[in-house]
mmCIF file of C-alpha atoms in Angstrom:
data_model
loop_
_atom_site.group_PDB
_atom_site.id
_atom_site.type_symbol
_atom_site.label_atom_id
_atom_site.label_comp_id
_atom_site.label_asym_id
_atom_site.label_seq_id
_atom_site.Cartn_x
_atom_site.Cartn_y
_atom_site.Cartn_z
ATOM 1 C CA MET A 14 -5.316 30.536 -16.949
ATOM 2 C CA PRO A 15 -1.611 31.327 -16.322
ATOM 3 C CA PRO A 16 0.926 29.017 -18.079
ATOM 4 C CA LEU A 17 1.741 25.736 -16.331
ATOM 5 C CA GLY A 18 4.627 26.031 -13.937
ATOM 6 C CA PRO A 19 7.381 23.447 -13.641
ATOM 7 C CA LEU A 20 5.647 21.463 -10.905
ATOM 8 C CA ALA A 21 2.342 21.223 -12.750
ATOM 9 C CA ALA A 22 4.180 20.109 -15.913
ATOM 10 C CA ARG A 23 6.039 17.390 -14.021
ATOM 11 C CA LEU A 24 2.991 16.137 -12.148
ATOM 12 C CA GLY A 25 0.705 16.264 -15.169
ATOM 13 C CA ILE A 26 2.332 13.200 -16.744
ATOM 14 C CA PRO A 27 1.388 10.212 -14.619
ATOM 15 C CA SER A 28 4.652 8.304 -15.095
ATOM 16 C CA GLY A 29 4.148 6.366 -11.888
ATOM 17 C CA PRO A 30 2.312 6.370 -8.547
ATOM 18 C CA LEU A 31 2.557 9.374 -6.292
ATOM 19 C CA PHE A 32 4.548 8.391 -3.220
ATOM 20 C CA PHE A 33 3.500 9.532 0.244
ATOM 21 C CA PRO A 34 6.312 8.233 2.463
ATOM 22 C CA VAL A 35 5.783 7.483 6.127
ATOM 23 C CA THR A 36 7.877 9.420 8.596
ATOM 24 C CA ALA A 37 10.520 7.283 10.334
ATOM 25 C CA TYR A 38 11.046 7.381 14.084
ATOM 26 C CA GLY A 39 13.825 5.799 16.113
ATOM 27 C CA PRO A 40 13.506 3.681 19.295
ATOM 28 C CA ASP A 41 13.478 6.880 21.348
ATOM 29 C CA GLY A 42 10.566 8.282 19.353
ATOM 30 C CA ALA A 43 12.617 10.990 17.676
ATOM 31 C CA VAL A 44 12.549 11.439 13.909
ATOM 32 C CA ASP A 45 15.094 9.119 12.220
ATOM 33 C CA LEU A 46 16.299 11.105 9.228
ATOM 34 C CA ASP A 47 18.669 8.478 7.921
ATOM 35 C CA THR A 48 15.984 5.785 7.754
ATOM 36 C CA TYR A 49 13.592 8.387 6.254
ATOM 37 C CA ARG A 50 16.095 9.188 3.512
ATOM 38 C CA THR A 51 16.428 5.475 2.788
ATOM 39 C CA HIS A 52 12.636 5.088 2.551
ATOM 40 C CA VAL A 53 12.307 8.033 0.204
ATOM 41 C CA ARG A 54 15.245 6.965 -1.935
ATOM 42 C CA ARG A 55 13.888 3.468 -2.315
ATOM 43 C CA GLY A 56 10.555 4.888 -3.426
ATOM 44 C CA VAL A 57 12.124 7.028 -6.053
ATOM 45 C CA GLU A 58 14.225 4.127 -7.313
ATOM 46 C CA ALA A 59 11.055 2.036 -7.491
ATOM 47 C CA GLY A 60 9.510 4.476 -9.923
ATOM 48 C CA ALA A 61 7.538 7.081 -7.945
ATOM 49 C CA ALA A 62 6.464 10.054 -10.014
ATOM 50 C CA ALA A 63 6.671 12.443 -7.047
ATOM 51 C CA VAL A 64 7.316 12.451 -3.313
ATOM 52 C CA PHE A 65 4.675 14.028 -1.038
ATOM 53 C CA ALA A 66 6.593 14.478 2.163
ATOM 54 C CA CYS A 67 5.085 14.994 5.637
ATOM 55 C CA CYS A 68 1.474 14.735 4.458
ATOM 56 C CA GLY A 69 -1.227 12.459 5.866
ATOM 57 C CA THR A 70 0.618 9.151 5.637
ATOM 58 C CA GLY A 71 3.714 11.007 6.845
ATOM 59 C CA GLU A 72 1.931 12.041 10.072
ATOM 60 C CA PHE A 73 2.043 15.769 9.423
ATOM 61 C CA HIS A 74 -0.214 16.254 12.455
ATOM 62 C CA ALA A 75 2.401 14.691 14.748
ATOM 63 C CA LEU A 76 5.490 16.682 13.669
ATOM 64 C CA THR A 77 6.772 19.854 15.212
ATOM 65 C CA PRO A 78 7.626 22.666 12.773
ATOM 66 C CA GLU A 79 11.296 21.971 13.284
ATOM 67 C CA GLU A 80 10.895 18.236 12.582
ATOM 68 C CA PHE A 81 8.792 19.027 9.559
ATOM 69 C CA GLU A 82 11.467 21.231 8.000
ATOM 70 C CA GLU A 83 14.158 18.629 8.683
ATOM 71 C CA CYS A 84 12.079 15.902 7.063
ATOM 72 C CA VAL A 85 11.254 17.946 3.974
ATOM 73 C CA ALA A 86 14.934 18.801 3.573
ATOM 74 C CA ALA A 87 15.807 15.094 3.931
ATOM 75 C CA ALA A 88 13.260 14.156 1.249
ATOM 76 C CA VAL A 89 14.753 16.815 -1.084
ATOM 77 C CA GLU A 90 18.194 15.468 -0.461
ATOM 78 C CA ALA A 91 17.148 11.845 -1.049
ATOM 79 C CA THR A 92 15.297 12.532 -4.293
ATOM 80 C CA GLU A 93 18.308 14.423 -5.736
ATOM 81 C CA GLY A 94 16.027 16.322 -8.140
ATOM 82 C CA ARG A 95 14.852 13.143 -9.884
ATOM 83 C CA VAL A 96 11.239 13.816 -8.969
ATOM 84 C CA PRO A 97 9.441 16.755 -7.421
ATOM 85 C CA VAL A 98 8.928 16.997 -3.657
ATOM 86 C CA VAL A 99 5.612 18.335 -2.405
ATOM 87 C CA ALA A 100 5.247 19.102 1.320
ATOM 88 C CA GLY A 101 2.191 19.280 3.511
ATOM 89 C CA ALA A 102 0.918 22.501 5.046
ATOM 90 C CA GLY A 103 -2.038 22.850 7.366
ATOM 91 C CA TYR A 104 -3.747 24.073 10.575
ATOM 92 C CA GLY A 105 -4.947 27.648 10.740
ATOM 93 C CA THR A 106 -3.744 30.210 8.227
ATOM 94 C CA ALA A 107 -0.855 31.598 10.327
ATOM 95 C CA LEU A 108 0.541 28.133 11.085
ATOM 96 C CA ALA A 109 -0.091 26.954 7.531
ATOM 97 C CA VAL A 110 1.946 29.840 6.238
ATOM 98 C CA ARG A 111 4.696 29.016 8.751
ATOM 99 C CA TYR A 112 4.838 25.445 7.465
ATOM 100 C CA ALA A 113 4.762 26.621 3.861
ATOM 101 C CA ARG A 114 7.728 28.880 4.394
ATOM 102 C CA ALA A 115 9.618 26.077 6.164
ATOM 103 C CA ALA A 116 8.955 23.859 3.157
ATOM 104 C CA GLU A 117 10.253 26.571 0.819
ATOM 105 C CA ARG A 118 13.434 26.903 2.895
ATOM 106 C CA ALA A 119 13.865 23.109 2.811
ATOM 107 C CA GLY A 120 13.809 23.099 -0.993
ATOM 108 C CA ALA A 121 10.336 21.690 -1.659
ATOM 109 C CA ASP A 122 8.836 22.117 -5.136
ATOM 110 C CA GLY A 123 5.274 22.615 -3.951
ATOM 111 C CA LEU A 124 2.698 22.329 -1.205
ATOM 112 C CA LEU A 125 -0.247 20.098 -0.433
ATOM 113 C CA ALA A 126 -2.600 22.337 1.469
ATOM 114 C CA MET A 127 -4.549 20.286 3.940
ATOM 115 C CA PRO A 128 -7.813 21.268 5.627
ATOM 116 C CA PRO A 129 -7.744 23.953 8.377
ATOM 117 C CA TYR A 130 -7.694 22.697 11.914
ATOM 118 C CA LEU A 131 -11.085 21.856 13.555
ATOM 119 C CA VAL A 132 -13.370 24.639 12.333
ATOM 120 C CA VAL A 133 -16.049 24.228 9.726
ATOM 121 C CA ALA A 134 -15.752 27.358 7.541
ATOM 122 C CA GLY A 135 -17.866 28.801 4.793
ATOM 123 C CA GLN A 136 -16.692 29.020 1.188
ATOM 124 C CA GLU A 137 -15.622 32.678 1.608
ATOM 125 C CA GLY A 138 -13.414 31.838 4.543
ATOM 126 C CA LEU A 139 -11.898 28.792 2.855
ATOM 127 C CA LEU A 140 -11.045 30.826 -0.243
ATOM 128 C CA ARG A 141 -9.359 33.494 1.886
ATOM 129 C CA HIS A 142 -7.415 30.862 3.845
ATOM 130 C CA TYR A 143 -6.057 29.086 0.715
ATOM 131 C CA SER A 144 -5.410 32.344 -1.166
ATOM 132 C CA GLU A 145 -3.357 33.692 1.737
ATOM 133 C CA LEU A 146 -1.424 30.389 1.942
ATOM 134 C CA ALA A 147 -0.766 30.488 -1.801
ATOM 135 C CA ASP A 148 0.400 34.099 -1.596
ATOM 136 C CA ALA A 149 2.859 33.391 1.216
ATOM 137 C CA THR A 150 5.575 31.625 -0.829
ATOM 138 C CA SER A 151 6.796 31.087 -4.359
ATOM 139 C CA LEU A 152 5.649 27.425 -4.187
ATOM 140 C CA ASP A 153 2.791 26.014 -6.252
ATOM 141 C CA VAL A 154 -0.147 24.704 -4.244
ATOM 142 C CA ILE A 155 -2.415 21.640 -4.499
ATOM 143 C CA VAL A 156 -5.562 22.085 -2.353
ATOM 144 C CA TYR A 157 -6.758 18.965 -0.513
ATOM 145 C CA GLN A 158 -10.520 18.560 -0.364
ATOM 146 C CA ARG A 159 -11.775 16.440 2.542
ATOM 147 C CA ASP A 160 -13.496 16.566 5.895
ATOM 148 C CA ASN A 161 -14.079 20.230 6.779
ATOM 149 C CA ALA A 162 -12.708 21.613 3.480
ATOM 150 C CA VAL A 163 -15.283 20.774 0.801
ATOM 151 C CA PHE A 164 -15.708 23.182 -2.145
ATOM 152 C CA THR A 165 -18.423 24.128 -4.476
ATOM 153 C CA PRO A 166 -17.587 24.118 -8.177
ATOM 154 C CA GLU A 167 -17.598 27.910 -8.132
ATOM 155 C CA SER A 168 -15.042 27.981 -5.337
ATOM 156 C CA VAL A 169 -12.738 25.592 -7.202
ATOM 157 C CA VAL A 170 -13.002 27.883 -10.223
ATOM 158 C CA ALA A 171 -11.892 30.763 -7.980
ATOM 159 C CA LEU A 172 -8.964 28.661 -6.638
ATOM 160 C CA ALA A 173 -7.953 27.661 -10.155
ATOM 161 C CA ARG A 174 -7.714 31.319 -11.178
ATOM 162 C CA HIS A 175 -5.068 31.901 -8.546
ATOM 163 C CA PRO A 176 -1.641 31.764 -10.304
ATOM 164 C CA LYS A 177 -0.098 29.561 -7.608
ATOM 165 C CA VAL A 178 -2.935 27.022 -7.166
ATOM 166 C CA ILE A 179 -2.351 24.217 -9.722
ATOM 167 C CA GLY A 180 -4.638 21.422 -8.567
ATOM 168 C CA LEU A 181 -7.210 19.805 -6.308
ATOM 169 C CA LYS A 182 -6.699 16.528 -4.430
ATOM 170 C CA ASP A 183 -10.053 14.877 -3.624
ATOM 171 C CA GLY A 184 -10.298 12.851 -0.436
ATOM 172 C CA LEU A 185 -14.102 13.142 -0.261
ATOM 173 C CA GLY A 186 -15.160 10.619 -2.920
ATOM 174 C CA ASP A 187 -18.262 12.409 -4.189
ATOM 175 C CA LEU A 188 -18.010 11.689 -7.883
ATOM 176 C CA ASP A 189 -21.036 13.759 -8.771
ATOM 177 C CA LEU A 190 -19.415 16.867 -7.126
ATOM 178 C CA MET A 191 -16.073 16.071 -8.748
ATOM 179 C CA GLN A 192 -17.663 15.817 -12.206
ATOM 180 C CA ARG A 193 -19.318 19.220 -11.673
ATOM 181 C CA ILE A 194 -15.980 20.703 -10.474
ATOM 182 C CA VAL A 195 -14.114 19.377 -13.505
ATOM 183 C CA SER A 196 -16.795 20.652 -15.837
ATOM 184 C CA ALA A 197 -16.945 24.114 -14.272
ATOM 185 C CA VAL A 198 -13.219 24.595 -14.231
ATOM 186 C CA ARG A 199 -12.867 23.365 -17.804
ATOM 187 C CA THR A 200 -15.609 25.702 -18.941
ATOM 188 C CA ASP A 201 -14.511 28.823 -17.065
ATOM 189 C CA VAL A 202 -10.736 28.432 -16.705
ATOM 190 C CA GLY A 203 -9.360 25.692 -19.004
ATOM 191 C CA ASP A 204 -8.026 22.136 -19.109
ATOM 192 C CA ASP A 205 -4.677 22.587 -17.375
ATOM 193 C CA PHE A 206 -5.873 22.359 -13.763
ATOM 194 C CA LEU A 207 -4.749 19.095 -12.135
ATOM 195 C CA TYR A 208 -6.946 16.667 -10.205
ATOM 196 C CA PHE A 209 -5.916 13.855 -7.879
ATOM 197 C CA ASN A 210 -7.777 10.948 -6.427
ATOM 198 C CA GLY A 211 -6.776 11.227 -2.730
ATOM 199 C CA LEU A 212 -8.974 8.582 -1.087
ATOM 200 C CA PRO A 213 -7.173 6.420 1.482
ATOM 201 C CA THR A 214 -6.723 3.503 -0.896
ATOM 202 C CA ALA A 215 -7.171 5.322 -4.149
ATOM 203 C CA GLU A 216 -6.667 2.277 -6.341
ATOM 204 C CA LEU A 217 -10.015 0.901 -5.293
ATOM 205 C CA THR A 218 -11.804 3.806 -7.044
ATOM 206 C CA GLY A 219 -9.278 4.209 -9.849
ATOM 207 C CA LEU A 220 -11.691 3.094 -12.575
ATOM 208 C CA ALA A 221 -14.412 5.377 -11.360
ATOM 209 C CA TYR A 222 -12.102 8.408 -11.227
ATOM 210 C CA ARG A 223 -10.623 7.529 -14.610
ATOM 211 C CA GLY A 224 -14.144 7.741 -15.987
ATOM 212 C CA ILE A 225 -14.298 11.469 -15.247
ATOM 213 C CA GLY A 226 -10.784 12.020 -16.493
ATOM 214 C CA ILE A 227 -8.847 11.872 -13.180
ATOM 215 C CA THR A 228 -5.804 9.632 -13.540
ATOM 216 C CA LEU A 229 -3.408 11.028 -10.944
ATOM 217 C CA TYR A 230 -3.693 9.423 -7.518
ATOM 218 C CA SER A 231 -1.855 8.965 -4.234
ATOM 219 C CA SER A 232 -0.814 5.374 -3.478
ATOM 220 C CA ALA A 233 -0.264 4.299 0.108
ATOM 221 C CA VAL A 234 0.421 0.751 -1.158
ATOM 222 C CA PHE A 235 3.449 2.052 -2.976
ATOM 223 C CA CYS A 236 5.075 2.565 0.483
ATOM 224 C CA PHE A 237 5.138 -1.195 1.219
ATOM 225 C CA ALA A 238 4.398 -3.037 -2.028
ATOM 226 C CA PRO A 239 5.714 -0.900 -4.886
ATOM 227 C CA ASP A 240 5.669 -3.789 -7.291
ATOM 228 C CA ILE A 241 1.937 -4.282 -6.839
ATOM 229 C CA ALA A 242 1.324 -0.524 -6.952
ATOM 230 C CA GLN A 243 3.324 -0.143 -10.183
ATOM 231 C CA ALA A 244 1.515 -3.085 -11.815
ATOM 232 C CA PHE A 245 -1.783 -1.582 -10.978
ATOM 233 C CA HIS A 246 -0.759 1.886 -12.203
ATOM 234 C CA LYS A 247 0.438 0.461 -15.519
ATOM 235 C CA ALA A 248 -2.753 -1.541 -15.964
ATOM 236 C CA LEU A 249 -4.995 1.412 -15.166
ATOM 237 C CA GLY A 250 -3.039 3.713 -17.540
ATOM 238 C CA THR A 251 -2.927 1.278 -20.469
ATOM 239 C CA GLY A 252 -6.572 0.158 -20.202
ATOM 240 C CA ASP A 253 -5.806 -3.342 -18.993
ATOM 241 C CA ASP A 254 -8.996 -3.433 -16.989
ATOM 242 C CA ALA A 255 -8.840 -7.192 -16.563
ATOM 243 C CA MET A 256 -5.626 -6.814 -14.515
ATOM 244 C CA VAL A 257 -7.078 -3.817 -12.669
ATOM 245 C CA ASN A 258 -10.114 -5.868 -11.676
ATOM 246 C CA ARG A 259 -8.005 -8.859 -10.672
ATOM 247 C CA LEU A 260 -5.974 -6.701 -8.327
ATOM 248 C CA VAL A 261 -9.021 -4.958 -6.997
ATOM 249 C CA ASP A 262 -10.764 -8.291 -6.277
ATOM 250 C CA GLY A 263 -7.818 -10.157 -4.952
ATOM 251 C CA PHE A 264 -5.787 -7.431 -3.219
ATOM 252 C CA TYR A 265 -7.137 -3.940 -2.977
ATOM 253 C CA ARG A 266 -10.692 -4.685 -1.777
ATOM 254 C CA PRO A 267 -9.442 -7.074 0.931
ATOM 255 C CA LEU A 268 -6.838 -4.480 1.908
ATOM 256 C CA VAL A 269 -9.534 -1.832 2.367
ATOM 257 C CA GLU A 270 -11.550 -4.284 4.425
ATOM 258 C CA LEU A 271 -8.524 -4.886 6.604
ATOM 259 C CA ARG A 272 -7.768 -1.168 6.830
ATOM 260 C CA ASN A 273 -11.291 -0.559 8.011
ATOM 261 C CA GLN A 274 -10.765 -2.842 11.052
ATOM 262 C CA GLY A 275 -9.061 -0.018 12.995
ATOM 263 C CA ARG A 276 -9.200 3.770 13.226
ATOM 264 C CA GLY A 277 -6.028 5.326 11.887
ATOM 265 C CA TYR A 278 -5.059 2.149 9.980
ATOM 266 C CA ALA A 279 -4.738 4.260 6.840
ATOM 267 C CA VAL A 280 -1.471 5.335 8.423
ATOM 268 C CA SER A 281 -0.456 2.740 11.018
ATOM 269 C CA LEU A 282 -1.178 -0.266 8.788
ATOM 270 C CA VAL A 283 0.915 1.280 6.002
ATOM 271 C CA LYS A 284 3.732 1.874 8.476
ATOM 272 C CA ALA A 285 3.511 -1.774 9.553
ATOM 273 C CA GLY A 286 3.766 -2.738 5.894
ATOM 274 C CA VAL A 287 7.008 -0.813 5.518
ATOM 275 C CA ARG A 288 8.412 -2.611 8.521
ATOM 276 C CA LEU A 289 7.372 -5.911 6.964
ATOM 277 C CA ARG A 290 9.649 -5.065 4.004
ATOM 278 C CA GLY A 291 12.604 -4.879 6.415
ATOM 279 C CA LEU A 292 12.908 -1.130 6.997
ATOM 280 C CA ASP A 293 12.386 -0.249 10.652
ATOM 281 C CA VAL A 294 10.528 3.096 10.380
ATOM 282 C CA GLY A 295 9.243 2.804 13.946
ATOM 283 C CA GLU A 296 5.721 3.054 15.235
ATOM 284 C CA VAL A 297 3.148 5.791 14.785
ATOM 285 C CA ARG A 298 2.920 8.602 17.270
ATOM 286 C CA PRO A 299 -0.164 9.180 19.472
ATOM 287 C CA PRO A 300 -3.031 9.636 19.059
ATOM 288 C CA LEU A 301 -2.660 6.947 16.394
ATOM 289 C CA HIS A 302 -2.059 3.399 17.572
ATOM 290 C CA GLU A 303 -0.404 0.317 16.162
ATOM 291 C CA PRO A 304 -2.403 -2.401 14.399
ATOM 292 C CA SER A 305 -2.841 -5.714 16.161
ATOM 293 C CA GLU A 306 -0.428 -8.573 15.541
ATOM 294 C CA GLU A 307 -3.196 -10.507 13.816
ATOM 295 C CA HIS A 308 -3.908 -7.642 11.460
ATOM 296 C CA VAL A 309 -0.225 -7.283 10.584
ATOM 297 C CA LYS A 310 -0.120 -10.992 9.868
ATOM 298 C CA GLN A 311 -3.127 -10.632 7.576
ATOM 299 C CA LEU A 312 -1.419 -7.716 5.828
ATOM 300 C CA ALA A 313 1.671 -9.882 5.133
ATOM 301 C CA GLU A 314 -0.460 -12.676 3.753
ATOM 302 C CA LEU A 315 -2.373 -10.217 1.589
ATOM 303 C CA VAL A 316 0.817 -8.782 0.058
ATOM 304 C CA GLU A 317 1.920 -12.249 -0.831
ATOM 305 C CA ARG A 318 -1.408 -12.889 -2.439
ATOM 306 C CA GLY A 319 -1.130 -9.690 -4.431
ATOM 307 C CA ARG A 320 2.307 -10.670 -5.676
ATOM 308 C CA ALA A 321 0.980 -14.078 -6.695
ATOM 309 C CA LEU A 322 -1.598 -12.336 -8.830
ATOM 310 C CA LEU A 323 1.181 -10.549 -10.680
ATOM 311 C CA GLU A 324 2.788 -13.829 -11.534
ATOM 312 C CA ASP A 325 -0.415 -15.866 -12.136
ATOM 313 C CA PRO A 326 -3.427 -13.632 -12.784
ATOM 314 C CA THR A 327 -5.814 -16.587 -12.342
ATOM 315 C CA ASP A 328 -4.737 -17.099 -8.761
ATOM 316 C CA ASN A 329 -7.133 -14.868 -6.884
ATOM 317 C CA GLU A 330 -7.980 -17.547 -4.363
ATOM 318 C CA ASP A 331 -10.834 -16.396 -2.036
ATOM 319 C CA GLY A 332 -10.021 -12.690 -2.525
ATOM 320 C CA ALA A 333 -12.848 -12.335 -5.037
ATOM 321 C CA ALA A 334 -15.339 -14.265 -2.942
#
C-alpha cells in the first residue's frame, strides 16, 4: 500500500470527534457565510479533530456548486489550518468530479465521496465511478458506504489499492460485512486503511464498532452539544465503558428515539440543536422540513439531561427505563 498521506496521518489519530457542521442560511434563504464560519470556528475551538464541510449534515444535496465552493472555502478559512477540512462530493461521476475540483480550488484537504445519485450500480460500475473521482484531483478520498453504494470486501480491497483512496466511512451498519471488509483489506493490502463509523448517531454503536477496531466516527451531537460529545469520545477512547453506557442509556438512545420521530431529523433536528445553543443557522432547505416545536422542546430537555449526567453520573432519571 502507498505511504500514508498527510490527511490520513492527521485523521488516523482520533484526537476528538469528527465535526460535520450544518450549513447556515440567512432569513432570505441564502447561504450565510459569516454564521457558517462562526459555527465551524466554534467547533474547532471545542476540540474537533477534523471538519467535514458540506456533507450530509451540511445539506450537500441542497447546495448549488457555487454555494458549495463558497462554503468549503469559508470552512478552510475558519479552521486556519488547525484541523483538516474534508468536503463532500457526489451525484453522477461528471458532477462528482466537478464538486471535487471545486473543493480542491477552495483549499480542502480531502473528499468524502458520497453515493451516486439514484441508480443502483454493480460493483464494477461503482469501482469505476470512485476511481475516476479519485483520479480527478490531488485530494485524498474517503468513500462513503450507504444506501445504493454498498461494497463487497473484494471491492474495498480494490479501492484501498488506489493511491488516493484512504478510507471507508460506513453508514450501513452491517457489522458482519464490516468485519469481513476489515479482514480482507488487512490481509491483502495492510493495516493503514482508515475506517469510520458513519451511522446517523454513531455514538450509539460506538462500542460495537470499537469491537472490530473502528474508533473513528462522525458526531452530529458535536454540532449542538460538544461537551457531551467530547465526554463520550474520551470515555470510549479510554475504555471508560461505565460512562459510555450511562450516556448511551440516558442521552444517546433517547436522542435516537427522538430523531426517529421524523424523516430527515438526522439533519433538521441537529440544526435545531445548533439554534438552541444561540447560533441562528436558519432552517433546512426543502425537501427536508423543520422538526415540530414539541420535538425541539424535547431535544432541549434531553441536552440538559445529558449535561447532568456529566456532572452526576448517577442521575440518568428515566432515560435508562
